[in-house]
Coordinates of N, CA and C in Angstrom, one line a residue:
X1 N -17.2 -10.8 1.1 CA -18.3 -12.3 2.2 C -19.4 -12.2 1.9
X2 N -20.1 -13.5 2.6 CA -21.1 -13.3 2.6 C -21.3 -13.5 4.0
X3 N -23.0 -13.0 4.5 CA -23.0 -13.1 6.0 C -22.3 -12.5 6.9
X4 N -21.8 -10.9 6.3 CA -21.2 -10.2 7.3 C -19.7 -10.6 7.9
X5 N -19.5 -11.8 7.3 CA -17.8 -11.8 7.3 C -17.9 -13.3 7.7
X6 N -17.1 -14.0 8.1 CA -16.8 -15.5 8.5 C -15.9 -15.2 9.6
X7 N -16.0 -16.1 10.9 CA -15.5 -15.7 12.0 C -14.9 -17.4 12.7
X8 N -13.5 -17.7 13.3 CA -13.2 -19.0 13.6 C -12.7 -19.4 12.7
X9 N -13.4 -21.1 12.7 CA -12.2 -21.7 11.3 C -12.6 -21.0 9.8
X10 N -14.4 -20.2 9.5 CA -14.5 -19.3 8.8 C -13.1 -18.5 7.7
X11 N -12.7 -18.0 9.4 CA -12.2 -16.6 8.9 C -10.5 -17.5 8.7
X12 N -10.3 -18.3 9.2 CA -8.7 -19.1 8.4 C -9.4 -19.5 7.1
X13 N -9.9 -20.3 6.7 CA -10.3 -20.5 5.7 C -10.4 -19.5 4.6
X14 N -11.1 -18.3 5.2 CA -11.3 -17.0 3.9 C -9.7 -16.4 3.7
X15 N -9.1 -16.5 5.0 CA -7.8 -15.9 5.1 C -6.4 -16.7 4.0
X16 N -7.0 -17.8 4.0 CA -5.5 -19.1 3.0 C -6.3 -18.9 2.2
X17 N -8.2 -18.2 1.8 CA -8.0 -18.2 0.2 C -7.5 -17.1 -0.2
X18 N -7.8 -15.9 0.4 CA -6.9 -14.2 0.0 C -5.0 -14.6 0.0
X19 N -4.6 -15.5 1.0 CA -2.9 -15.7 1.1 C -3.1 -16.3 -0.5
X20 N -4.0 -17.2 -1.2 CA -3.9 -18.4 -2.4 C -3.9 -17.4 -3.8
X21 N -4.9 -16.5 -3.3 CA -5.2 -15.4 -4.2 C -4.1 -14.6 -4.3
X22 N -3.1 -14.0 -3.8 CA -2.0 -13.6 -3.6 C -0.9 -14.0 -4.3
X23 N -0.9 -15.4 -3.9 CA 0.5 -16.4 -4.6 C 0.1 -16.4 -5.7
X24 N -0.8 -16.5 -6.2 CA -1.3 -17.0 -7.7 C -1.2 -15.7 -8.3
X25 N -1.6 -14.8 -7.8 CA -1.5 -13.3 -9.4 C 0.7 -13.2 -8.6
X26 N 1.1 -13.2 -7.7 CA 3.0 -12.8 -8.0 C 3.1 -14.2 -9.3
X27 N 2.6 -15.6 -8.9 CA 3.0 -16.2 -9.4 C 3.4 -15.8 -11.1
X28 N 1.6 -16.2 -11.6 CA 1.2 -16.0 -12.7 C 1.0 -14.4 -13.1
X29 N 1.3 -13.2 -12.5 CA 0.8 -11.9 -13.2 C -0.6 -11.4 -13.5
X30 N -0.7 -10.3 -13.5 CA -1.8 -9.5 -13.3 C -3.0 -10.2 -14.6
X31 N -1.8 -10.7 -16.0 CA -2.2 -10.8 -17.1 C -2.6 -12.4 -17.4
X32 N -2.5 -13.1 -16.2 CA -2.3 -14.7 -16.2 C -4.0 -14.3 -15.7
X33 N -4.6 -14.0 -15.3 CA -6.0 -13.9 -14.8 C -5.8 -14.6 -13.3
X34 N -7.1 -14.8 -13.0 CA -7.5 -15.1 -11.8 C -8.9 -15.8 -11.9
X35 N -8.3 -17.2 -11.4 CA -9.6 -18.0 -11.5 C -9.8 -18.8 -9.7
X36 N -11.0 -18.0 -9.9 CA -11.5 -18.5 -8.3 C -11.3 -20.3 -8.0
X37 N -11.8 -21.3 -9.2 CA -11.2 -22.4 -8.8 C -9.9 -22.8 -8.7
X38 N -9.1 -22.2 -9.2 CA -7.6 -22.0 -9.4 C -7.3 -22.1 -7.9
X39 N -8.1 -20.5 -7.3 CA -7.4 -19.9 -5.8 C -7.8 -20.9 -4.9
X40 N -9.1 -21.6 -4.9 CA -10.0 -22.6 -4.0 C -8.1 -23.7 -4.1
X41 N -7.7 -24.3 -5.4 CA -7.2 -25.5 -5.1 C -5.9 -25.4 -4.4
X42 N -5.3 -23.7 -5.0 CA -4.3 -23.7 -4.7 C -3.7 -23.4 -2.9
X43 N -5.6 -23.3 -2.1 CA -6.0 -23.0 -0.8 C -5.5 -24.6 -0.2
X44 N -6.0 -25.6 -1.0 CA -6.8 -27.0 -1.0 C -7.9 -26.5 0.2
X45 N -8.6 -25.9 -0.3 CA -10.3 -26.5 -0.1 C -11.0 -26.3 -0.8
X46 N -12.0 -27.4 -0.5 CA -12.8 -27.6 -1.8 C -13.5 -25.9 -1.8
X47 N -14.0 -26.0 -3.7 CA -14.0 -25.2 -4.0 C -15.2 -24.4 -4.1
X48 N -16.2 -25.0 -3.9 CA -17.6 -24.3 -3.3 C -17.2 -22.7 -2.0
X49 N -16.0 -23.4 -1.0 CA -16.1 -22.7 -0.2 C -16.0 -21.5 -1.0
X50 N -15.0 -21.3 -2.0 CA -14.8 -19.8 -2.7 C -15.6 -19.4 -2.9
X51 N -16.7 -19.8 -3.6 CA -18.3 -19.4 -3.5 C -18.9 -18.9 -2.4
X52 N -18.7 -19.4 -1.6 CA -19.1 -19.4 -0.3 C -18.9 -17.9 0.1
X53 N -17.6 -17.9 0.3 CA -17.2 -16.4 1.4 C -16.5 -15.2 0.3
X54 N -16.3 -15.9 -1.6 CA -16.6 -14.4 -2.3 C -16.9 -14.7 -3.5
X55 N -17.7 -13.9 -3.9 CA -19.0 -14.3 -4.6 C -18.4 -13.7 -6.1
X56 N -17.1 -13.0 -6.1 CA -16.5 -13.1 -7.7 C -14.9 -12.5 -7.3
X57 N -14.5 -12.8 -8.3 CA -12.8 -12.3 -8.4 C -12.7 -11.0 -7.6
X58 N -13.9 -9.8 -8.1 CA -13.5 -8.6 -7.3 C -13.2 -8.6 -5.6
X59 N -14.5 -9.8 -5.8 CA -14.4 -9.3 -4.0 C -13.7 -9.9 -3.5
X60 N -13.0 -10.8 -3.4 CA -11.9 -12.0 -2.8 C -10.6 -10.6 -3.4
X61 N -10.3 -10.5 -4.3 CA -9.1 -9.2 -4.3 C -9.2 -7.7 -3.5
X62 N -10.7 -7.4 -3.5 CA -11.1 -6.1 -2.8 C -10.8 -7.3 -1.1
X63 N -11.3 -7.7 -0.9 CA -11.4 -9.0 1.2 C -9.2 -8.9 1.0
X64 N -8.5 -9.0 0.0 CA -7.2 -9.6 -0.1 C -6.8 -8.0 0.4
X65 N -7.2 -6.8 -0.6 CA -6.5 -6.1 -0.5 C -7.1 -5.4 0.8
X66 N -8.2 -5.0 1.0 CA -8.3 -5.1 2.9 C -7.6 -5.1 3.7
X67 N -7.3 -6.6 4.0 CA -6.9 -7.2 4.8 C -5.0 -6.7 5.0
X68 N -4.4 -6.7 3.4 CA -3.3 -6.1 3.5 C -3.1 -4.4 3.9
X69 N -4.0 -3.8 3.6 CA -3.7 -2.3 3.8 C -3.6 -2.1 5.8
X70 N -4.8 -2.9 5.9 CA -5.1 -2.9 6.9 C -3.7 -3.2 8.3
X71 N -3.1 -3.8 7.8 CA -1.6 -4.4 8.3 C -0.6 -3.6 7.9
X72 N -0.3 -2.7 6.7 CA 0.4 -1.5 6.5 C 0.0 -0.2 7.6
X73 N -1.5 -0.1 7.4 CA -1.9 1.0 8.6 C -1.2 1.1 9.6
X74 N -1.4 -0.5 10.1 CA -1.2 -0.5 11.6 C 0.1 -0.4 11.8
X75 N 1.1 -1.0 11.1 CA 2.5 -1.5 11.3 C 2.6 0.5 11.2
X76 N 2.8 1.4 10.0 CA 2.6 2.3 9.7 C 2.3 3.5 11.0
X77 N 1.4 3.2 11.3 CA 1.4 4.1 13.2 C 1.5 4.2 13.9
X78 N 2.7 2.5 14.0 CA 3.5 1.8 15.5 C 4.4 3.7 15.4
X79 N 5.3 4.1 14.1 CA 6.3 5.0 13.7 C 6.0 6.1 13.4
X80 N 4.5 6.4 13.0 CA 3.9 7.6 13.4 C 4.6 8.3 14.2
X81 N 5.1 9.6 13.8 CA 5.2 10.1 14.7 C 5.7 12.0 13.9
X82 N 5.8 12.9 14.3 CA 5.9 14.2 13.9 C 7.0 14.8 13.1
X83 N 7.4 14.8 11.6 CA 8.6 14.7 11.1 C 8.4 15.7 9.8
X84 N 9.9 16.3 9.5 CA 9.9 17.2 8.4 C 9.6 16.2 6.7
X85 N 8.6 16.9 6.2 CA 8.1 16.0 5.1 C 9.4 15.3 4.4
X86 N 10.7 16.2 4.2 CA 11.6 15.6 3.4 C 11.8 14.2 3.9
X87 N 11.6 13.8 5.3 CA 11.5 12.9 5.7 C 11.3 11.5 5.9
X88 N 9.8 12.7 5.4 CA 8.6 11.3 5.7 C 8.6 10.5 4.3
X89 N 9.3 10.8 2.6 CA 9.3 10.6 2.2 C 10.1 9.0 2.0
X90 N 11.2 8.9 3.1 CA 12.1 8.1 3.4 C 11.0 6.7 3.6
X91 N 10.7 6.7 5.3 CA 9.5 6.2 5.6 C 7.9 5.3 4.5
X92 N 8.2 6.8 3.7 CA 6.7 6.0 3.2 C 6.8 5.2 1.7
X93 N 8.4 5.5 1.4 CA 9.1 4.4 -0.2 C 9.3 3.0 0.7
X94 N 9.8 3.3 1.9 CA 9.7 1.4 2.4 C 8.9 0.8 2.9
X95 N 7.9 1.7 3.4 CA 6.2 1.0 4.0 C 6.1 0.7 2.2
X96 N 5.8 1.2 1.6 CA 5.8 0.6 0.4 C 5.6 -0.4 0.2
X97 N 7.0 -0.7 0.1 CA 7.8 -1.7 -0.3 C 7.9 -3.1 0.4
X98 N 7.7 -2.5 1.7 CA 7.2 -3.6 2.8 C 6.1 -4.6 2.3
X99 N 5.0 -3.6 2.0 CA 3.9 -3.7 1.8 C 3.3 -3.6 0.4
X100 N 3.9 -3.9 -1.0 CA 3.7 -3.9 -2.1 C 2.8 -4.5 -2.8
X101 N 2.8 -5.7 -1.9 CA 1.0 -6.3 -2.6 C -0.3 -5.9 -2.3
X102 N 0.0 -4.7 -1.5 CA -1.3 -3.8 -1.5 C -1.5 -3.0 -2.9
X103 N -0.4 -2.2 -2.7 CA -0.2 -1.3 -4.3 C -0.5 -2.1 -5.5
X104 N 0.0 -3.4 -5.6 CA -0.7 -4.2 -6.4 C -1.9 -4.2 -7.0
X105 N -2.7 -5.0 -5.5 CA -3.6 -5.0 -5.7 C -4.7 -4.1 -6.0
X106 N -4.2 -3.1 -5.6 CA -4.9 -1.7 -5.8 C -5.1 -1.3 -7.8
X107 N -4.1 -1.3 -7.9 CA -3.4 -1.1 -9.3 C -4.5 -2.2 -10.1
X108 N -4.3 -3.1 -9.6 CA -4.9 -4.7 -10.4 C -6.2 -4.0 -10.3
X109 N -7.2 -3.9 -9.0 CA -8.8 -3.4 -9.0 C -9.4 -1.5 -9.9
X110 N -7.8 -0.9 -10.0 CA -8.3 0.4 -10.4 C -8.0 0.3 -11.8
X111 N -7.4 -0.7 -12.7 CA -7.3 -0.9 -13.9 C -8.8 -2.1 -14.6
X112 N -9.2 -2.4 -13.5 CA -10.2 -3.6 -13.6 C -11.5 -2.5 -13.5
X113 N -11.2 -1.3 -13.3 CA -12.8 0.3 -12.8 C -13.7 -0.6 -11.8
X114 N -12.5 -0.5 -10.7 CA -13.8 -1.4 -9.1 C -13.8 0.6 -9.1
X115 N -15.6 0.9 -8.7 CA -16.1 1.8 -8.4 C -15.5 1.9 -6.6
X116 N -15.6 0.5 -6.0 CA -15.0 0.7 -4.2 C -14.3 0.9 -3.6
X117 N -13.4 1.2 -4.5 CA -11.9 0.2 -4.3 C -12.0 2.0 -3.7
X118 N -11.0 2.2 -2.4 CA -10.4 3.2 -1.7 C -8.8 3.4 -1.7
X119 N -8.2 4.4 -2.7 CA -6.7 3.7 -3.1 C -5.6 4.4 -1.4
X120 N -6.5 5.5 -1.1 CA -6.1 6.1 0.2 C -7.1 5.5 1.6
X121 N -6.9 4.0 2.1 CA -8.2 3.9 2.6 C -7.7 4.7 4.1
X122 N -7.3 5.7 4.1 CA -5.9 6.5 5.9 C -6.2 7.3 5.7
X123 N -6.4 8.3 4.4 CA -6.8 9.0 4.0 C -7.0 10.4 5.1
X124 N -8.4 10.0 6.0 CA -8.2 11.3 6.8 C -7.8 11.4 7.7
X125 N -6.9 10.7 8.4 CA -6.1 10.4 9.5 C -4.2 11.1 9.0
X126 N -4.5 10.2 7.8 CA -3.2 11.2 7.0 C -2.9 12.5 7.3
X127 N -4.0 13.1 6.7 CA -4.5 14.4 6.0 C -4.7 15.2 7.7
X128 N -5.0 14.4 8.7 CA -4.8 14.8 10.4 C -4.1 15.7 10.4
X129 N -3.1 14.7 10.2 CA -1.5 14.6 10.5 C -0.9 15.6 10.1
X130 N -0.8 15.6 8.6 CA -0.6 16.9 7.5 C -1.1 18.2 8.3
X131 N -2.4 18.4 8.7 CA -2.5 19.6 9.5 C -1.7 19.6 10.9
X132 N -1.7 19.3 11.4 CA -0.9 19.3 12.7 C 0.7 19.5 12.4
X133 N 1.0 19.1 11.5 CA 2.6 19.3 11.4 C 2.3 20.6 10.4
X134 N 1.9 20.7 9.7 CA 1.8 22.1 9.1 C 1.3 23.3 10.5
X135 N 0.5 23.0 11.1 CA 0.0 23.7 12.1 C 1.7 24.3 13.2
X136 N 2.3 22.9 13.2 CA 3.9 23.0 14.2 C 4.8 23.6 13.4
X137 N 4.3 24.0 12.0 CA 5.5 24.5 11.2 C 6.5 23.5 10.4
X138 N 6.1 22.4 10.4 CA 6.6 21.1 9.8 C 6.8 21.5 8.8
X139 N 5.7 21.8 8.1 CA 5.2 22.2 6.6 C 4.8 23.0 6.3
X140 N 5.1 23.8 5.2 CA 4.9 25.2 4.9 C 3.2 25.5 4.8
X141 N 2.9 27.1 5.0 CA 2.2 27.9 5.6 C 1.2 27.4 3.9
X142 N 1.8 27.6 2.6 CA 1.3 27.9 1.7 C 1.5 26.3 0.7
X143 N 1.5 25.1 1.3 CA 1.5 24.2 1.0 C -0.3 23.5 1.2
X144 N -0.5 23.2 0.0 CA -1.5 22.3 -0.2 C -1.6 21.0 0.2
X145 N -2.2 20.8 1.4 CA -2.0 19.8 1.8 C -2.6 18.2 0.9
X146 N -3.8 18.2 0.4 CA -4.6 17.3 -0.6 C -3.1 17.0 -1.6
X147 N -2.5 18.4 -2.1 CA -1.7 17.9 -3.1 C -0.6 17.4 -2.9
X148 N -0.1 17.9 -1.7 CA 1.0 17.1 -1.2 C 0.8 15.8 -1.2
X149 N -0.3 15.1 -0.1 CA -0.7 13.3 0.1 C -0.9 12.8 -1.6
X150 N -1.1 13.5 -2.2 CA -1.4 12.6 -3.6 C -0.3 12.8 -4.6
X151 N 0.7 13.6 -4.8 CA 1.8 13.3 -5.2 C 2.2 12.4 -3.9
X152 N 2.7 12.7 -3.1 CA 3.4 11.7 -2.3 C 3.1 10.0 -2.5
X153 N 1.6 10.0 -2.2 CA 1.0 8.4 -3.3 C 1.4 7.7 -4.5
X154 N 1.5 8.8 -4.8 CA 1.6 8.6 -6.3 C 2.9 8.5 -6.3
X155 N 3.8 8.9 -6.1 CA 5.0 8.9 -6.1 C 5.3 7.1 -6.0
X156 N 5.3 7.2 -4.7 CA 5.6 5.8 -3.9 C 4.9 5.1 -4.7
X157 N 3.8 5.0 -4.9 CA 2.8 3.4 -5.9 C 3.7 3.6 -6.9
X158 N 3.9 4.5 -7.7 CA 4.4 4.6 -9.0 C 5.8 3.6 -9.2
X159 N 6.2 4.0 -8.2 CA 8.4 3.5 -8.1 C 7.9 2.0 -7.7
X160 N 7.1 1.5 -6.7 CA 7.0 0.5 -5.4 C 6.4 -0.5 -7.0
X161 N 5.3 -0.2 -8.4 CA 5.1 -1.0 -9.1 C 6.4 -1.1 -9.6
X162 N 7.1 -0.2 -10.3 CA 8.0 -0.2 -11.5 C 9.2 -0.4 -11.0
X163 N 9.8 -0.3 -9.4 CA 11.2 -0.5 -8.9 C 12.0 -1.7 -9.3
X164 N 12.0 -2.8 -10.3 CA 12.0 -4.5 -10.0 C 13.0 -3.9 -12.1
X165 N 11.8 -3.5 -12.3 CA 11.9 -2.9 -14.0 C 13.3 -2.1 -14.0
X166 N 12.9 -0.9 -13.3 CA 14.1 0.5 -13.2 C 15.4 -0.5 -13.2
X167 N 15.3 -0.7 -12.1 CA 17.0 -1.1 -11.7 C 16.9 -1.9 -12.9
X168 N 16.9 -3.0 -13.6 CA 16.9 -4.3 -14.3 C 17.3 -3.2 -15.8
X169 N 16.4 -2.1 -16.1 CA 17.4 -1.5 -17.2 C 18.4 -0.6 -16.9
X170 N 18.1 -0.1 -16.0 CA 19.5 0.2 -15.5 C 20.3 -0.2 -15.1
X171 N 20.4 -1.0 -14.9 CA 21.6 -1.6 -15.1 C 22.4 -1.6 -12.9
X172 N 21.2 -1.6 -12.5 CA 22.0 -1.5 -11.1 C 21.0 -2.5 -10.4
X173 N 21.1 -2.4 -9.2 CA 20.5 -3.6 -7.7 C 19.5 -2.8 -7.6
X174 N 18.5 -3.4 -7.2 CA 17.5 -2.9 -6.7 C 17.7 -1.9 -5.6
X175 N 18.6 -2.7 -4.6 CA 18.1 -1.8 -2.9 C 19.0 -0.5 -3.4
X176 N 20.0 -0.5 -4.0 CA 20.4 0.9 -4.4 C 20.0 1.9 -4.8
X177 N 19.1 1.3 -6.4 CA 18.2 2.2 -6.5 C 17.2 2.8 -5.4
X178 N 16.4 1.8 -4.5 CA 16.1 2.5 -3.8 C 16.3 3.6 -3.2
X179 N 17.7 2.9 -2.3 CA 18.6 4.1 -1.8 C 19.2 5.8 -2.7
X180 N 18.9 5.1 -3.5 CA 19.7 6.4 -4.4 C 17.9 7.5 -4.7
X181 N 16.8 6.5 -4.9 CA 15.9 7.0 -5.1 C 14.8 8.0 -3.9
X182 N 15.5 7.0 -3.0 CA 14.6 7.9 -1.7 C 15.3 9.1 -1.1
X183 N 17.2 8.9 -1.6 CA 17.9 10.2 -0.9 C 17.1 11.7 -2.0
X184 N 17.2 11.2 -3.7 CA 16.5 12.4 -4.2 C 14.9 13.1 -4.0
X185 N 14.5 12.0 -3.6 CA 13.1 12.7 -3.1 C 12.8 13.3 -2.0
X186 N 13.8 12.6 -0.9 CA 13.7 13.5 0.0 C 14.3 15.2 -0.2
X187 N 15.1 15.1 -0.8 CA 16.0 16.7 -1.3 C 14.1 17.5 -2.0
X188 N 14.2 16.4 -3.2 CA 12.7 17.0 -3.8 C 11.8 17.8 -2.4
X189 N 11.5 16.5 -1.4 CA 9.8 16.7 -0.6 C 10.6 17.9 0.5
X190 N 12.3 18.0 0.4 CA 12.0 18.9 1.7 C 11.8 20.3 1.0
X191 N 11.4 20.7 -0.2 CA 11.1 21.9 -0.8 C 9.9 22.5 0.0
X192 N 9.5 21.4 0.9 CA 7.7 21.9 1.2 C 7.8 22.1 2.3
X193 N 8.8 22.0 3.2 CA 8.9 22.1 5.0 C 9.5 23.2 5.2
X194 N 8.4 23.8 6.4 CA 8.3 24.6 7.0 C 9.8 26.0 7.0
X195 N 9.3 27.4 7.8 CA 10.7 27.7 8.2 C 10.6 26.8 9.4
X196 N 10.2 26.2 10.3 CA 10.6 26.0 11.5 C 10.8 24.9 11.5
X197 N 11.1 23.8 10.5 CA 11.2 22.7 10.6 C 12.7 22.1 10.7
X198 N 13.4 22.3 12.3 CA 14.4 22.4 12.3 C 14.6 20.5 13.8
X199 N 13.5 20.1 13.4 CA 13.8 19.1 14.7 C 14.0 17.9 14.1
X200 N 14.6 17.0 15.0 CA 15.5 15.6 14.3 C 14.1 15.0 14.3
X201 N 14.5 14.0 13.0 CA 13.8 13.0 12.4 C 14.5 11.4 13.4
X202 N 15.3 11.8 14.5 CA 15.4 10.3 15.1 C 14.2 10.0 16.0

């Protein structure tokens, strides 16, 4: 965004443009491209404004992604608490499904070769949480926390991106597949729980 970012009415216009871009991506798909003039038309604003706030398609997508990720991280922090690693997958998958648009946007920007994107914008806080849980015995002492984080992120992102297609190909409902996927993932991730991991997840 230009001029250090919009405020007031300009902030509302920028949000409207971001929502319009996300809607066009949902409607037309990634391969349909994203034309900034179409975004302005979809948002119902003067076409010149989209170029004023967002100089390029990448800038617009990055801004929409940052806003979406801030909302997702804020929601996750409300529910953040120490838990067994096997149980963490349930919340991670459900959060990923709830904020799937940020995962789709991140994938699009990765495929576009975006060099500024952070696919794990809350990396430091999450790693610190993992370290506290490892110190408390909830995660095994021998578990590589960077690898754990990468595996968890990749598992959630990969599933969220393909869950509808997978459900269709398997011939099951999406929600049924979600529960079956989460149940097995919980069992797999319980292998990294520490020996003292007998706390309640409630």
